[in-house]
Tab-separated table of C-alpha atoms in Angstrom:
chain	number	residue	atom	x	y	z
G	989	UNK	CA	29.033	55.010	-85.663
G	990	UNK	CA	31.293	56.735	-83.150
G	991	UNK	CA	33.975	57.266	-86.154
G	992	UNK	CA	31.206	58.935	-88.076
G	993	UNK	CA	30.365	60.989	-86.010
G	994	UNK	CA	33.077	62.021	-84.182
G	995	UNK	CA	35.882	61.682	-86.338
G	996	UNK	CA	38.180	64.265	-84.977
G	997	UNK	CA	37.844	63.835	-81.374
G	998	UNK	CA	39.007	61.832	-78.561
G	999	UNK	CA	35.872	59.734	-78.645
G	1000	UNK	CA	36.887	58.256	-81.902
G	1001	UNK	CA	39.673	56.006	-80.591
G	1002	UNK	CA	37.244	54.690	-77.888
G	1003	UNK	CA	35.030	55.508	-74.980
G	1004	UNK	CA	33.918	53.350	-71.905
G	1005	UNK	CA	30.361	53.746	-71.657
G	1006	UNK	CA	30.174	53.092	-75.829
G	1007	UNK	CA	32.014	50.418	-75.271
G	1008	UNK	CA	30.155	49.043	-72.339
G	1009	UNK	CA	26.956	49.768	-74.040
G	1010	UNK	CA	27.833	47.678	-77.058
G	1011	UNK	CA	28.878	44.514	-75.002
G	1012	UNK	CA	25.408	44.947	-74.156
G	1013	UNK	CA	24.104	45.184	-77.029
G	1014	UNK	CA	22.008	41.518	-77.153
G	1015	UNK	CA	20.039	42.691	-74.158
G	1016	UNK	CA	18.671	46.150	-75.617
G	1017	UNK	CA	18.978	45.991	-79.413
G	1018	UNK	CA	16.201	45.189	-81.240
G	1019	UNK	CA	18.162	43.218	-83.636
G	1020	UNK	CA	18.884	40.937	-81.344
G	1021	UNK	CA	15.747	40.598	-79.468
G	1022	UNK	CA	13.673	38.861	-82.485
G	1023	UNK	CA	14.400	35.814	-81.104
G	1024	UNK	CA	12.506	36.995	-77.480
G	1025	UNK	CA	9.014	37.416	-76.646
G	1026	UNK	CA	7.961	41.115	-76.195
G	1027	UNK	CA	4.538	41.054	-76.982
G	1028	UNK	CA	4.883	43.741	-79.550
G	1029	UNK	CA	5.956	46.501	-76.653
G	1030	UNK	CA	8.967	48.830	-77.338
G	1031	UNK	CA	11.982	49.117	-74.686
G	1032	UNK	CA	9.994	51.924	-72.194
G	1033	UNK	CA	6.735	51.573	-73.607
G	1034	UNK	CA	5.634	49.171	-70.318
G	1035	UNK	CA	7.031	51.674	-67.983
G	1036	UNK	CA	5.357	54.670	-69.614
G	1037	UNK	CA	2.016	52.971	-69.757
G	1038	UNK	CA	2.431	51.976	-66.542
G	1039	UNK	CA	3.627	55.573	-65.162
G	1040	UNK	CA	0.737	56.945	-67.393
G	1041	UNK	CA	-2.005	54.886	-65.241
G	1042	UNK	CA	-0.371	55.160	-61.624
G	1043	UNK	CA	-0.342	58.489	-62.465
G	1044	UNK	CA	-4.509	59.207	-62.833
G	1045	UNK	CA	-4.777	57.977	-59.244
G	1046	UNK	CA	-1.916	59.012	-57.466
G	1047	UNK	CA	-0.455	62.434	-56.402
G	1048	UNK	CA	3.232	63.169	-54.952
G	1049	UNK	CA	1.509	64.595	-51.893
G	1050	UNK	CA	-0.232	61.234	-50.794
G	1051	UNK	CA	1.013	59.983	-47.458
G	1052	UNK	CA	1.437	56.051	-47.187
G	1053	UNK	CA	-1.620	55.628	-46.324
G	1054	UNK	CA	-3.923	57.045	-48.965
G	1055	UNK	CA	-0.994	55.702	-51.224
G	1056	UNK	CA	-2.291	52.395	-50.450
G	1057	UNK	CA	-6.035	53.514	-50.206
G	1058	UNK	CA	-5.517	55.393	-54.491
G	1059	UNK	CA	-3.548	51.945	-55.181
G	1060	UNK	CA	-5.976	49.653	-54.834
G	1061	UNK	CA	-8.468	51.880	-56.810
G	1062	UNK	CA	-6.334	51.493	-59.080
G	1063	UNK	CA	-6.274	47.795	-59.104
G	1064	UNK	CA	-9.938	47.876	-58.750
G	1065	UNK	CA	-10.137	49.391	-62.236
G	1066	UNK	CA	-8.171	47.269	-64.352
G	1067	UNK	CA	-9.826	44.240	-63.031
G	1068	UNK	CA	-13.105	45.578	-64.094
G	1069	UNK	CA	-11.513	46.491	-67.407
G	1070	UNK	CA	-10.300	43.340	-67.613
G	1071	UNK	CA	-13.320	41.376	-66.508
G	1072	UNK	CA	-15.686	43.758	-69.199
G	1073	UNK	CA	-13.117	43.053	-72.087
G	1074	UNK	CA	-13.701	39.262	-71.015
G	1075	UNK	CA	-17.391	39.287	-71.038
G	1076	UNK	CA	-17.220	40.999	-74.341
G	1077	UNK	CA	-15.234	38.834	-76.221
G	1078	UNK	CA	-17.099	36.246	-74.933
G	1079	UNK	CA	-20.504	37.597	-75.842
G	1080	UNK	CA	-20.028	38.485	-79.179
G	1081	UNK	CA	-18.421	37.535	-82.184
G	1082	UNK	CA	-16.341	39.539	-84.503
G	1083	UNK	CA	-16.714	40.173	-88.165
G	1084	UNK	CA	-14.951	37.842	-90.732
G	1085	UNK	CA	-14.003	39.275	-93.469
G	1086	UNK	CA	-13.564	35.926	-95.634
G	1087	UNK	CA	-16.362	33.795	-94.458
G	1088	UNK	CA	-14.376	30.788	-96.094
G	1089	UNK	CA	-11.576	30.833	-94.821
G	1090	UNK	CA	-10.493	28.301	-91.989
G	1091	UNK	CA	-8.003	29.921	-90.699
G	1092	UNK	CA	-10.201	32.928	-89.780
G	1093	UNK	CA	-13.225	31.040	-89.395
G	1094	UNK	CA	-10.805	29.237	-86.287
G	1095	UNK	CA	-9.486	32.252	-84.796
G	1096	UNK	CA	-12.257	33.854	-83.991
G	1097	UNK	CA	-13.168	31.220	-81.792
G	1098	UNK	CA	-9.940	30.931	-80.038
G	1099	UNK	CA	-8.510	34.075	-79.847
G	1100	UNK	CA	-9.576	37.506	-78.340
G	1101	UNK	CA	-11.101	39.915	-80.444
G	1102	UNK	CA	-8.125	42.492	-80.658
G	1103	UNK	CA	-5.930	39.483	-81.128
G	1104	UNK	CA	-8.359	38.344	-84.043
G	1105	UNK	CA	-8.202	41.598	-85.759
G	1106	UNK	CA	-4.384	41.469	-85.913
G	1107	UNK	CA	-4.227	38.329	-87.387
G	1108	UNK	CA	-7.134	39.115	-90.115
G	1109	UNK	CA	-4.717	42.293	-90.909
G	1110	UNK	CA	-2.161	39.933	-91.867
G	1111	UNK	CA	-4.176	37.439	-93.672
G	1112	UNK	CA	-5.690	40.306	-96.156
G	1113	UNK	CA	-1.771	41.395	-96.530
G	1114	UNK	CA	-1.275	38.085	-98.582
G	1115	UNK	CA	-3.306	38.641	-101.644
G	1116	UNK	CA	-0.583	40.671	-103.534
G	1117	UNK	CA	2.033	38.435	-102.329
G	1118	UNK	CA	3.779	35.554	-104.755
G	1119	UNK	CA	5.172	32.171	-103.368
G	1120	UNK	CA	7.984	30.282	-104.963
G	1121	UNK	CA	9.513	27.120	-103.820
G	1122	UNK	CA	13.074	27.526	-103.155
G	1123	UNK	CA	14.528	23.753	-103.277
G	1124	UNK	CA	13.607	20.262	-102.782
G	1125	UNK	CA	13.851	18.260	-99.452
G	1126	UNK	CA	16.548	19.429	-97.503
G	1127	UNK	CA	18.589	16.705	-95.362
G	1128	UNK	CA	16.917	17.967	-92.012
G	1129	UNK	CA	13.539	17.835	-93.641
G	1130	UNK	CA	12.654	21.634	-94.248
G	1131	UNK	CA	11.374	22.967	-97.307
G	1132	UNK	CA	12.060	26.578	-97.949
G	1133	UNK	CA	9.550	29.120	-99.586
G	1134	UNK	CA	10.168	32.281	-100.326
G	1135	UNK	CA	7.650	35.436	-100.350
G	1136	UNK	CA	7.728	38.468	-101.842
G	1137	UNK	CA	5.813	41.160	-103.495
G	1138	UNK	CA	5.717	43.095	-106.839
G	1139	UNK	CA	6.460	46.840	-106.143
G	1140	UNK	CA	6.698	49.614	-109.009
G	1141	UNK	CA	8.265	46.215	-110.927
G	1142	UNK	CA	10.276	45.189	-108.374
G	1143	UNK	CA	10.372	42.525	-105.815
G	1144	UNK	CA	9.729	44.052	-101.957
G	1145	UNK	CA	9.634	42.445	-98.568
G	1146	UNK	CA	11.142	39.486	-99.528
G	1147	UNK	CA	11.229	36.331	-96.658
G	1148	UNK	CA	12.169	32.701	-96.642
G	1149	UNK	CA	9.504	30.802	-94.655
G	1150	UNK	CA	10.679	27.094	-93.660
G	1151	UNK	CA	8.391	24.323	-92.911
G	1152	UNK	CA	9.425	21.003	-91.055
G	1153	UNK	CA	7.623	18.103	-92.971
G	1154	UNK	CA	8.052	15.992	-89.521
G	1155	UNK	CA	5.669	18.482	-87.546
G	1156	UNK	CA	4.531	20.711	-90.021
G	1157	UNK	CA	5.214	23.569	-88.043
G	1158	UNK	CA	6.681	26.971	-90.255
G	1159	UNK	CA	9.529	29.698	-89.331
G	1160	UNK	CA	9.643	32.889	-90.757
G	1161	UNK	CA	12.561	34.935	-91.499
G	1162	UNK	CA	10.929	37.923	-90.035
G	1163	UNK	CA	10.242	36.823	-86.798
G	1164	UNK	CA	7.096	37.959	-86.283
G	1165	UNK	CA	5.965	34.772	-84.734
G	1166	UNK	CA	8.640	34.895	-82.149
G	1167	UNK	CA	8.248	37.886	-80.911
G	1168	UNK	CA	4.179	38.314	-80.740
G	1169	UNK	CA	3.166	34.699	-81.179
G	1170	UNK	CA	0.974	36.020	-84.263
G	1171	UNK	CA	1.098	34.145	-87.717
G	1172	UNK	CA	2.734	36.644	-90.034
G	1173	UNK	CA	1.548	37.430	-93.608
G	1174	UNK	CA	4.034	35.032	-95.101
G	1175	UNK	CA	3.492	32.192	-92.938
G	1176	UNK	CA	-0.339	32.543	-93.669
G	1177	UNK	CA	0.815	32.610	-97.318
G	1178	UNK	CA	2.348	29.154	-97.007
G	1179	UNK	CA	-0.237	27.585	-94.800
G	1180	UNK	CA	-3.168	28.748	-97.902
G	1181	UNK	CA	-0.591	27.187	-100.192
G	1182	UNK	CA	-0.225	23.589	-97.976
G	1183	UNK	CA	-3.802	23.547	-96.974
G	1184	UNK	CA	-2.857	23.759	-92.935
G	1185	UNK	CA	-4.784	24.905	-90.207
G	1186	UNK	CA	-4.646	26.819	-87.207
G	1187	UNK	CA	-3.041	24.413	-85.146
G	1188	UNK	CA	-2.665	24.480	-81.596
G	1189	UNK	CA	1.478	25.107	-82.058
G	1190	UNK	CA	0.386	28.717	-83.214
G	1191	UNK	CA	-1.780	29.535	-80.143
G	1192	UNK	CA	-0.851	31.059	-76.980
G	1193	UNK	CA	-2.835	30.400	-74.105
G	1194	UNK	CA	-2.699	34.603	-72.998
G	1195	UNK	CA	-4.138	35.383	-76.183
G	1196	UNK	CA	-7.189	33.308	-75.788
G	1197	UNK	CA	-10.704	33.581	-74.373
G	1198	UNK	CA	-10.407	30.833	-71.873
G	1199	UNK	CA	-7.250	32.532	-70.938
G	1200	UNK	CA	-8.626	34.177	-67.427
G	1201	UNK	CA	-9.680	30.323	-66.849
G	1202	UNK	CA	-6.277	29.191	-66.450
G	1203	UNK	CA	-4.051	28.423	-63.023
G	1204	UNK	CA	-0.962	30.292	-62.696
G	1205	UNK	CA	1.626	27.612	-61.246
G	1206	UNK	CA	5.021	28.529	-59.896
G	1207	UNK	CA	8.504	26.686	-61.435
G	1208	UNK	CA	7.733	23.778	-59.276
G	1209	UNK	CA	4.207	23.332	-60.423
G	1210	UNK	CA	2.519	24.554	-57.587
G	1211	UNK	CA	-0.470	26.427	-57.655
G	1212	UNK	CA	0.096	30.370	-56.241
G	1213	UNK	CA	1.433	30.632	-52.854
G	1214	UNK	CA	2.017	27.539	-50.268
G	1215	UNK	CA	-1.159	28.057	-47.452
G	1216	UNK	CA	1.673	27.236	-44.875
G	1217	UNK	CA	2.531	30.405	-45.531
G	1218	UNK	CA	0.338	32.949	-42.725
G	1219	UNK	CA	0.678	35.837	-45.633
G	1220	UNK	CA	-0.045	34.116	-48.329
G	1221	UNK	CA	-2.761	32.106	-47.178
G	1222	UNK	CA	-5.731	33.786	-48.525
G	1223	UNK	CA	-4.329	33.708	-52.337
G	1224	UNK	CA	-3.585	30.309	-51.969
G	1225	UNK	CA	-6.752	29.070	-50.860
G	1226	UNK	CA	-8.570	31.102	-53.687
G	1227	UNK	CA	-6.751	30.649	-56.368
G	1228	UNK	CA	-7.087	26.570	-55.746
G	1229	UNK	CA	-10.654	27.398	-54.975
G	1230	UNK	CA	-10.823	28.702	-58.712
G	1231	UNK	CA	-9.111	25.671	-60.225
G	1232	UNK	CA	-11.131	23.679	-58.290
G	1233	UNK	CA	-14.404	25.568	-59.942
G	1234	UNK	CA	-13.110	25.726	-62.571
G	1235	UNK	CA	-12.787	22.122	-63.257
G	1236	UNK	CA	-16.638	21.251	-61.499
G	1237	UNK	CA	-17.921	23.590	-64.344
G	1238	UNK	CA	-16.692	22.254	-67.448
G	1239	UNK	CA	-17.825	18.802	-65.636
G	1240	UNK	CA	-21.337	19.819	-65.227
G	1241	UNK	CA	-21.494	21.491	-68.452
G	1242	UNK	CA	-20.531	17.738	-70.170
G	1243	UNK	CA	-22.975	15.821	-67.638
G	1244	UNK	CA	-26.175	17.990	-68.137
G	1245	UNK	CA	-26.029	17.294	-72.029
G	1246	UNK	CA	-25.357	13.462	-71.617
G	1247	UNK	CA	-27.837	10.897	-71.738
G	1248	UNK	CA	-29.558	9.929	-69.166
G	1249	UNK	CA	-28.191	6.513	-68.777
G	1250	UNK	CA	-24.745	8.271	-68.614
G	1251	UNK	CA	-25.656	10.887	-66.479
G	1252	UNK	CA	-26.779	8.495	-63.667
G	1253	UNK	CA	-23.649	6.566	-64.353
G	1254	UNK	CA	-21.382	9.177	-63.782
G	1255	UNK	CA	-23.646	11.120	-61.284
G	1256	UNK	CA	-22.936	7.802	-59.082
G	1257	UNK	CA	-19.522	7.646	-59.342
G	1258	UNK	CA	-19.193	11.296	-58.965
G	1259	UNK	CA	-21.427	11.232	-55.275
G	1260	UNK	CA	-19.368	8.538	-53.779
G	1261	UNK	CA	-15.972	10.406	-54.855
G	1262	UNK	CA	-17.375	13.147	-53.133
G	1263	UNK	CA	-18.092	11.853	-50.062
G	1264	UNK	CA	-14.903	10.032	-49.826
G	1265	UNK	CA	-12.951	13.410	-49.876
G	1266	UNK	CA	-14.722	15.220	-47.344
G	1267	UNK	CA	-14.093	11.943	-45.095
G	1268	UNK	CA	-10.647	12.231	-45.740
G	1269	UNK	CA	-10.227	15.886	-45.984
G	1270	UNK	CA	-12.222	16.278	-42.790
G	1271	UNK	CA	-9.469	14.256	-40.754
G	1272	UNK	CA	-6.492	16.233	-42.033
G	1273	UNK	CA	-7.749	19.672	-41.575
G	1274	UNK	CA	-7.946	20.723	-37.900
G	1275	UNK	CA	-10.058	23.052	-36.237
G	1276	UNK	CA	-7.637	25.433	-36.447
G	1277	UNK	CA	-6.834	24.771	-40.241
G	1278	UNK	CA	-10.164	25.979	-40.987
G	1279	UNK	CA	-9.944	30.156	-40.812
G	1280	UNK	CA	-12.484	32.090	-42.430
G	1281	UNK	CA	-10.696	33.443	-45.533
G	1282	UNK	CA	-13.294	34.996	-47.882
G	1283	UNK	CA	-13.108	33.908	-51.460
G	1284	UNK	CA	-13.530	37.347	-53.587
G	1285	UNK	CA	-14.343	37.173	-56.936
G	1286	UNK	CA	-16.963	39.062	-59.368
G	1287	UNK	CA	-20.104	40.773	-57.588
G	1288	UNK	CA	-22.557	42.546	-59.055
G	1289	UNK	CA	-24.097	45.652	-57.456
G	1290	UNK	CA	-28.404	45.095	-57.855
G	1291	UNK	CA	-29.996	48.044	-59.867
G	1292	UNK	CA	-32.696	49.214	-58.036
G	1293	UNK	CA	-35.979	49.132	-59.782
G	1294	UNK	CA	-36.945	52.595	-59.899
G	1295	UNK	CA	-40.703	51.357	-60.487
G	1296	UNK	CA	-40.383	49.325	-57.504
G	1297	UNK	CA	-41.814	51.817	-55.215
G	1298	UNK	CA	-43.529	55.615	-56.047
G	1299	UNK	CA	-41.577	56.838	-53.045
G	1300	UNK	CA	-38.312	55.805	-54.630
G	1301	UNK	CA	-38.772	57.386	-58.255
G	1302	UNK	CA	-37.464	60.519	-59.266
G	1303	UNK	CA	-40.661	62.916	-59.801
G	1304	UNK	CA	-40.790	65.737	-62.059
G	1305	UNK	CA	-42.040	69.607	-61.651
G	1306	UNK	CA	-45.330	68.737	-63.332
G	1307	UNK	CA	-46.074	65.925	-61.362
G	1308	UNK	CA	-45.270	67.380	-57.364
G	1309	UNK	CA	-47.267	70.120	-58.689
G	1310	UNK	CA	-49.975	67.603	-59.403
G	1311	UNK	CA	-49.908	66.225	-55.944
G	1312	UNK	CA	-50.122	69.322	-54.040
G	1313	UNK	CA	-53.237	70.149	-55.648
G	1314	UNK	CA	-54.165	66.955	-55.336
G	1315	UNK	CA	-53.508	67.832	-51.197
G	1316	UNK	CA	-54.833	71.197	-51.076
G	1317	UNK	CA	-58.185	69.697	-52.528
G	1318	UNK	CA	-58.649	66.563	-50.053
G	1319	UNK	CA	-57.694	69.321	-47.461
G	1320	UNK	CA	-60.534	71.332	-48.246
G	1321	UNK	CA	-62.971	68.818	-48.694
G	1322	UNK	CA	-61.907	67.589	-45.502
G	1323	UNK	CA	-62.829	71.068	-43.760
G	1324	UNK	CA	-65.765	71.324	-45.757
G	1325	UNK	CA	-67.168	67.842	-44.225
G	1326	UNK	CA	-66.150	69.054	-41.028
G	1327	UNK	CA	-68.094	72.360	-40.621
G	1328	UNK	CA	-71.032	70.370	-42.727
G	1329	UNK	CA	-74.260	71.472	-40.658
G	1330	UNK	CA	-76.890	68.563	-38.962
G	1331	UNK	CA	-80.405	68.907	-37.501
G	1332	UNK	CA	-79.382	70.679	-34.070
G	1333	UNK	CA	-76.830	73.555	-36.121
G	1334	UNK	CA	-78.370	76.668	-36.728
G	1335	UNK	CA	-78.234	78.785	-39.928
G	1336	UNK	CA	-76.217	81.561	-39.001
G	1337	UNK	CA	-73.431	79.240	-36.959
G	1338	UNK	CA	-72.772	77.137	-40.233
G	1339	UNK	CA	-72.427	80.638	-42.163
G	1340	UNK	CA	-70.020	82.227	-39.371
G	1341	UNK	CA	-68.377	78.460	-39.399
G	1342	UNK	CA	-68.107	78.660	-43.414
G	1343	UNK	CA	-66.552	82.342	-43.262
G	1344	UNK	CA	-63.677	81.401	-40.768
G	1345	UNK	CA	-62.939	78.887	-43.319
G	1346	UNK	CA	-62.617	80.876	-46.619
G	1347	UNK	CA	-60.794	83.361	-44.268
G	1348	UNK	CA	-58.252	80.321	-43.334
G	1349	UNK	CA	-58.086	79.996	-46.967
């Protein structure tokens, strides 16, 4: 490249940062970086995103103070971005194309719906594509298949997919699968062919609905920050606090649609467990062990009803007008009870009475 382009300069026999850059070359070339996990994300495109949403909430002239203040705004937001994405894929289900297909028909159970859509992209890329098998049996027990289309008469995006009889897993020569964790087209070409399914060796756990149901453990399998730690005592103690939930839920989900003979059974065993670990966990936690560390997690705001209370609802033009005529007549029915003449009131005092109220008036 640098002899094409510079061919009659000094930069042609060699220069240091070309030459530095190049014996980096594995960490920033894309050629290189099939074999990585990127999630589909260019070399800046995380820092630009992230420079693009730090930048809606904070300003240069911020002091440290209302840095931290706009910051966790910030954090605010995505979590409820997050958490609405969540209930959404969760609450409905997205559109399959090919009713009878498997493979679809499984992933739209597992995976989230943008994650669905991507892989229904690829499976309706296979119909123009042809599959031929390349050789028998190979020593280390792959079969290769190669895929390719028909173009203007010619073959196009040729690839060599390889599947391990053993564990009848595939590879692609495209990566795709490496890099994204996403069946490519071809791969979904050869699993139609076999007759395979989406098995769990083509599913990661962060594409998934259940995925916000996860623990995240540390390298040494703990889970989030040690409560010894003054700090990091409060994400500690929630984050177990989730696993422990967690874990009761998908329990009392199973035991509320057992039998009832099972349901006492396990509803026994499940008391006395209890009430063996608060015995025990009483004794190890001290008094002082036991700080008040709120556990935060998803709250609703209540809508008010505004039907709940007249005083409360938002009245229109029409209907204030309404009720001040509505006052102005109990008003003067009230002053027209009051100067109302009995037995002992002359004529003419009611009259003089009546004209100081029309004059009032």
């Amino acid at each position: 490249m640098v002899a094409d382009c510079f061919p009659n300069s000094e930069i042609a026999d060699g220069h240091p940062w070309l030459e530095y850059l190049k014996k980096l070359r594995r960490r920033w070339c894309s050629l290189w970086l099939r074999d990585q996990f990127t999630a589909g994300m260019l070399t800046t495109q995380a820092s630009e995103s992230c420079n693009a949403q730090v930048r809606l909430f904070l300003k240069p002239k911020h002091d440290l103070d209302l840095f931290f203040i706009h910051f966790s705004s910030l954090l605010a937001e995505k979590r409820r971005k997050e958490t609405e994405s969540d209930y959404n894929g969760k609450q409905s289900v997205p559109y399959i194309m090919l009713e009878d297909s498997p493979i679809l028909q499984h992933a739209a159970k597992v995976f989230t719906p943008n994650i669905f859509n991507r892989i229904q992209k690829q499976y309706l890329k296979t119909e123009p594509y042809i599959m031929e098998t390349l050789s028998d049996t190979r020593d280390d027990g792959m079969i290769g298949y190669l895929t390719y289309m028909i173009e203007d008469g010619e073959r196009s995006d040729e690839r060599v997919v390889l599947v391990d009889i053993s564990t009848r897993t595939l590879v692609c020569e495209c990566r795709m699968f490496r890099t994204f964790v996403v069946l490519c087209r071809h791969m979904i070409k050869v699993m139609r062919h076999l007759g395979e399914k989406y098995s769990r060796y083509y599913i990661l756990e962060r594409w998934t609905l259940e995925a916000r149901k996860k623990v995240v453990v540390d390298v040494d399998g703990c889970v989030g920050p040690s409560v010894d730690s003054e700090n990091d005592a409060g994400i500690g103690i929630a984050m177990r606090y989730r696993e422990t939930t967690a874990m009761l839920n998908q329990l009392a989900k199973k035991l509320s649609m057992a039998e009832e003979k099972d349901y006492n059974k396990w509803m026994g065993v499940l008391k006395k467990v209890c009430n063996e670990a608060n015995k025990a966990l009483s004794k190890t936690i001290t008094s002082e062990d036991r700080r008040s560390i709120p556990i935060t997690g998803l709250t609703l705001k209540e809508k008010s009803n505004p039907r709940r209370n007249d005083k409360e609802r938002y009245q229109s033009m029409n209907e204030k007008e309404r009720r001040r005529k509505k006052r102005v007549y109990k008003k003067g029915m009230a002053s027209n009870e009051a100067v109302t003449p009995d037995n002992n009131t002359q004529p003419d005092d009611h009259l003089s009475d009546l004209d100081d109220t029309i004059a009032q008036w």
